[in-house]
Amino acid sequence: MAIDPNFEQSREQVGEENGVTVWGPVDPPEQLGIHGTHVAVDYDICIADGVCLENCPVDVFTWVDTPDHPESDRKVEPTREDQCIDCMLCVDVCPVDAIDVDASR
């Protein structure tokens, strides 16, 4: 199941972590929601293989710890989503379709 491209309408903004907007529902450690807005990562399906982090030409992503999450103990956070150049490489390389980039946001 891929990230919901309409998450801003279907989910509620529940807070912020490290300056990144978090969209619920959130119920740690199993359910962590979607992190980011322009560059959004669905933490609940992210497997943290790091391919987006390794391939991003402008270093949008950083690692954050997510202990005891069923998919992985760390995730990629769009810490510098304001630096995104909308190349869509992260979207293209994500094996589980956990990332959405929306140039209109």
PDB file of C-alpha atoms in Angstrom:
ATOM      1  CA  MET A   1       0.000   0.000   0.000  1.00  0.00           C
ATOM      2  CA  ALA A   2       1.473   3.354  -1.069  1.00  0.00           C
ATOM      3  CA  ILE A   3       1.387   6.699   0.714  1.00  0.00           C
ATOM      4  CA  ASP A   4      -1.953   8.467   0.405  1.00  0.00           C
ATOM      5  CA  PRO A   5      -1.333  11.396  -2.010  1.00  0.00           C
ATOM      6  CA  ASN A   6      -4.342  13.183  -0.480  1.00  0.00           C
ATOM      7  CA  PHE A   7      -3.127  12.894   3.108  1.00  0.00           C
ATOM      8  CA  GLU A   8      -3.568  16.632   3.750  1.00  0.00           C
ATOM      9  CA  GLN A   9      -7.329  16.193   3.244  1.00  0.00           C
ATOM     10  CA  SER A  10      -7.708  12.707   4.722  1.00  0.00           C
ATOM     11  CA  ARG A  11      -5.503  13.074   7.803  1.00  0.00           C
ATOM     12  CA  GLU A  12      -5.201  15.528  10.639  1.00  0.00           C
ATOM     13  CA  GLN A  13      -2.049  17.490  11.401  1.00  0.00           C
ATOM     14  CA  VAL A  14      -1.122  16.239  14.881  1.00  0.00           C
ATOM     15  CA  GLY A  15       2.117  18.046  15.621  1.00  0.00           C
ATOM     16  CA  GLU A  16       5.683  18.596  14.619  1.00  0.00           C
ATOM     17  CA  GLU A  17       8.947  16.712  15.127  1.00  0.00           C
ATOM     18  CA  ASN A  18      12.328  18.267  14.396  1.00  0.00           C
ATOM     19  CA  GLY A  19      10.579  21.082  12.525  1.00  0.00           C
ATOM     20  CA  VAL A  20       8.688  18.635  10.285  1.00  0.00           C
ATOM     21  CA  THR A  21       4.873  18.487  10.242  1.00  0.00           C
ATOM     22  CA  VAL A  22       3.376  15.174  11.388  1.00  0.00           C
ATOM     23  CA  TRP A  23       0.029  13.921  10.075  1.00  0.00           C
ATOM     24  CA  GLY A  24      -1.876  11.363  12.150  1.00  0.00           C
ATOM     25  CA  PRO A  25      -3.036   9.084  13.327  1.00  0.00           C
ATOM     26  CA  VAL A  26      -0.053   8.467  15.588  1.00  0.00           C
ATOM     27  CA  ASP A  27       0.168   5.755  18.237  1.00  0.00           C
ATOM     28  CA  PRO A  28       3.853   4.951  18.917  1.00  0.00           C
ATOM     29  CA  PRO A  29       5.683   2.761  18.426  1.00  0.00           C
ATOM     30  CA  GLU A  30       3.476   0.965  15.871  1.00  0.00           C
ATOM     31  CA  GLN A  31       1.795   3.926  14.173  1.00  0.00           C
ATOM     32  CA  LEU A  32       3.950   6.977  13.407  1.00  0.00           C
ATOM     33  CA  GLY A  33       1.965   8.763  10.697  1.00  0.00           C
ATOM     34  CA  ILE A  34       3.212  10.793   7.750  1.00  0.00           C
ATOM     35  CA  HIS A  35       6.093  13.203   8.250  1.00  0.00           C
ATOM     36  CA  GLY A  36       6.489  16.236   5.994  1.00  0.00           C
ATOM     37  CA  THR A  37       4.237  18.169   3.670  1.00  0.00           C
ATOM     38  CA  HIS A  38       6.022  19.128   0.438  1.00  0.00           C
ATOM     39  CA  VAL A  39       8.146  15.990   0.794  1.00  0.00           C
ATOM     40  CA  ALA A  40       6.100  13.497   2.786  1.00  0.00           C
ATOM     41  CA  VAL A  41       7.237  10.117   4.126  1.00  0.00           C
ATOM     42  CA  ASP A  42       4.735   7.590   5.424  1.00  0.00           C
ATOM     43  CA  TYR A  43       6.608   6.216   8.435  1.00  0.00           C
ATOM     44  CA  ASP A  44       4.179   3.335   8.757  1.00  0.00           C
ATOM     45  CA  ILE A  45       5.257   1.776   5.465  1.00  0.00           C
ATOM     46  CA  CYS A  46       8.848   3.072   5.196  1.00  0.00           C
ATOM     47  CA  ILE A  47      11.299   0.142   5.409  1.00  0.00           C
ATOM     48  CA  ALA A  48      14.320   2.435   5.854  1.00  0.00           C
ATOM     49  CA  ASP A  49      16.500   0.989   3.128  1.00  0.00           C
ATOM     50  CA  GLY A  50      18.004   4.487   2.728  1.00  0.00           C
ATOM     51  CA  VAL A  51      17.844   4.590  -1.055  1.00  0.00           C
ATOM     52  CA  CYS A  52      16.060   7.968  -0.996  1.00  0.00           C
ATOM     53  CA  LEU A  53      18.660   9.439   1.355  1.00  0.00           C
ATOM     54  CA  GLU A  54      21.540   8.095  -0.750  1.00  0.00           C
ATOM     55  CA  ASN A  55      20.099   9.341  -4.041  1.00  0.00           C
ATOM     56  CA  CYS A  56      18.718  12.762  -3.108  1.00  0.00           C
ATOM     57  CA  PRO A  57      20.856  15.361  -4.920  1.00  0.00           C
ATOM     58  CA  VAL A  58      20.138  18.094  -2.340  1.00  0.00           C
ATOM     59  CA  ASP A  59      20.212  16.055   0.910  1.00  0.00           C
ATOM     60  CA  VAL A  60      16.592  16.554   1.941  1.00  0.00           C
ATOM     61  CA  PHE A  61      16.617  13.478   4.213  1.00  0.00           C
ATOM     62  CA  THR A  62      18.247  12.609   7.538  1.00  0.00           C
ATOM     63  CA  TRP A  63      17.992   9.490   9.704  1.00  0.00           C
ATOM     64  CA  VAL A  64      15.833   9.525  12.837  1.00  0.00           C
ATOM     65  CA  ASP A  65      15.386   6.751  15.363  1.00  0.00           C
ATOM     66  CA  THR A  66      12.012   4.993  15.565  1.00  0.00           C
ATOM     67  CA  PRO A  67      12.625   2.288  18.160  1.00  0.00           C
ATOM     68  CA  ASP A  68      10.272  -0.703  18.185  1.00  0.00           C
ATOM     69  CA  HIS A  69       8.432   0.251  14.985  1.00  0.00           C
ATOM     70  CA  PRO A  70       7.454  -3.013  13.252  1.00  0.00           C
ATOM     71  CA  GLU A  71       9.025  -2.033   9.892  1.00  0.00           C
ATOM     72  CA  SER A  72      12.351  -0.556  11.097  1.00  0.00           C
ATOM     73  CA  ASP A  73      14.094   1.068  14.055  1.00  0.00           C
ATOM     74  CA  ARG A  74      14.910   4.171  12.046  1.00  0.00           C
ATOM     75  CA  LYS A  75      13.293   6.208   9.297  1.00  0.00           C
ATOM     76  CA  VAL A  76      14.282   8.879   6.802  1.00  0.00           C
ATOM     77  CA  GLU A  77      12.920  12.263   7.755  1.00  0.00           C
ATOM     78  CA  PRO A  78      12.450  15.058   5.209  1.00  0.00           C
ATOM     79  CA  THR A  79      14.321  17.428   7.528  1.00  0.00           C
ATOM     80  CA  ARG A  80      15.217  19.838   4.737  1.00  0.00           C
ATOM     81  CA  GLU A  81      12.095  19.512   2.584  1.00  0.00           C
ATOM     82  CA  ASP A  82      12.324  23.232   1.793  1.00  0.00           C
ATOM     83  CA  GLN A  83      15.495  22.418  -0.201  1.00  0.00           C
ATOM     84  CA  CYS A  84      13.666  19.939  -2.456  1.00  0.00           C
ATOM     85  CA  ILE A  85      14.080  20.611  -6.186  1.00  0.00           C
ATOM     86  CA  ASP A  86      11.118  18.394  -7.184  1.00  0.00           C
ATOM     87  CA  CYS A  87      13.274  15.976  -9.160  1.00  0.00           C
ATOM     88  CA  MET A  88      11.089  13.086  -7.884  1.00  0.00           C
ATOM     89  CA  LEU A  89      14.080  10.747  -7.607  1.00  0.00           C
ATOM     90  CA  CYS A  90      13.136   9.756  -4.050  1.00  0.00           C
ATOM     91  CA  VAL A  91       9.633   8.855  -5.211  1.00  0.00           C
ATOM     92  CA  ASP A  92      11.004   6.829  -8.114  1.00  0.00           C
ATOM     93  CA  VAL A  93      13.511   4.810  -6.059  1.00  0.00           C
ATOM     94  CA  CYS A  94      11.394   4.064  -2.974  1.00  0.00           C
ATOM     95  CA  PRO A  95      10.622   0.325  -3.161  1.00  0.00           C
ATOM     96  CA  VAL A  96       7.440   0.612  -1.066  1.00  0.00           C
ATOM     97  CA  ASP A  97       6.075   3.930  -2.404  1.00  0.00           C
ATOM     98  CA  ALA A  98       6.330   5.588   1.020  1.00  0.00           C
ATOM     99  CA  ILE A  99       7.244   9.054  -0.358  1.00  0.00           C
ATOM    100  CA  ASP A 100       5.138  11.742  -1.996  1.00  0.00           C
ATOM    101  CA  VAL A 101       6.522  14.986  -3.431  1.00  0.00           C
ATOM    102  CA  ASP A 102       3.989  17.595  -4.420  1.00  0.00           C
ATOM    103  CA  ALA A 103       5.322  20.663  -6.189  1.00  0.00           C
ATOM    104  CA  SER A 104       2.030  22.479  -5.582  1.00  0.00           C
ATOM    105  CA  ARG A 105       2.481  22.372  -1.804  1.00  0.00           C
TER     106      ARG A 105
END
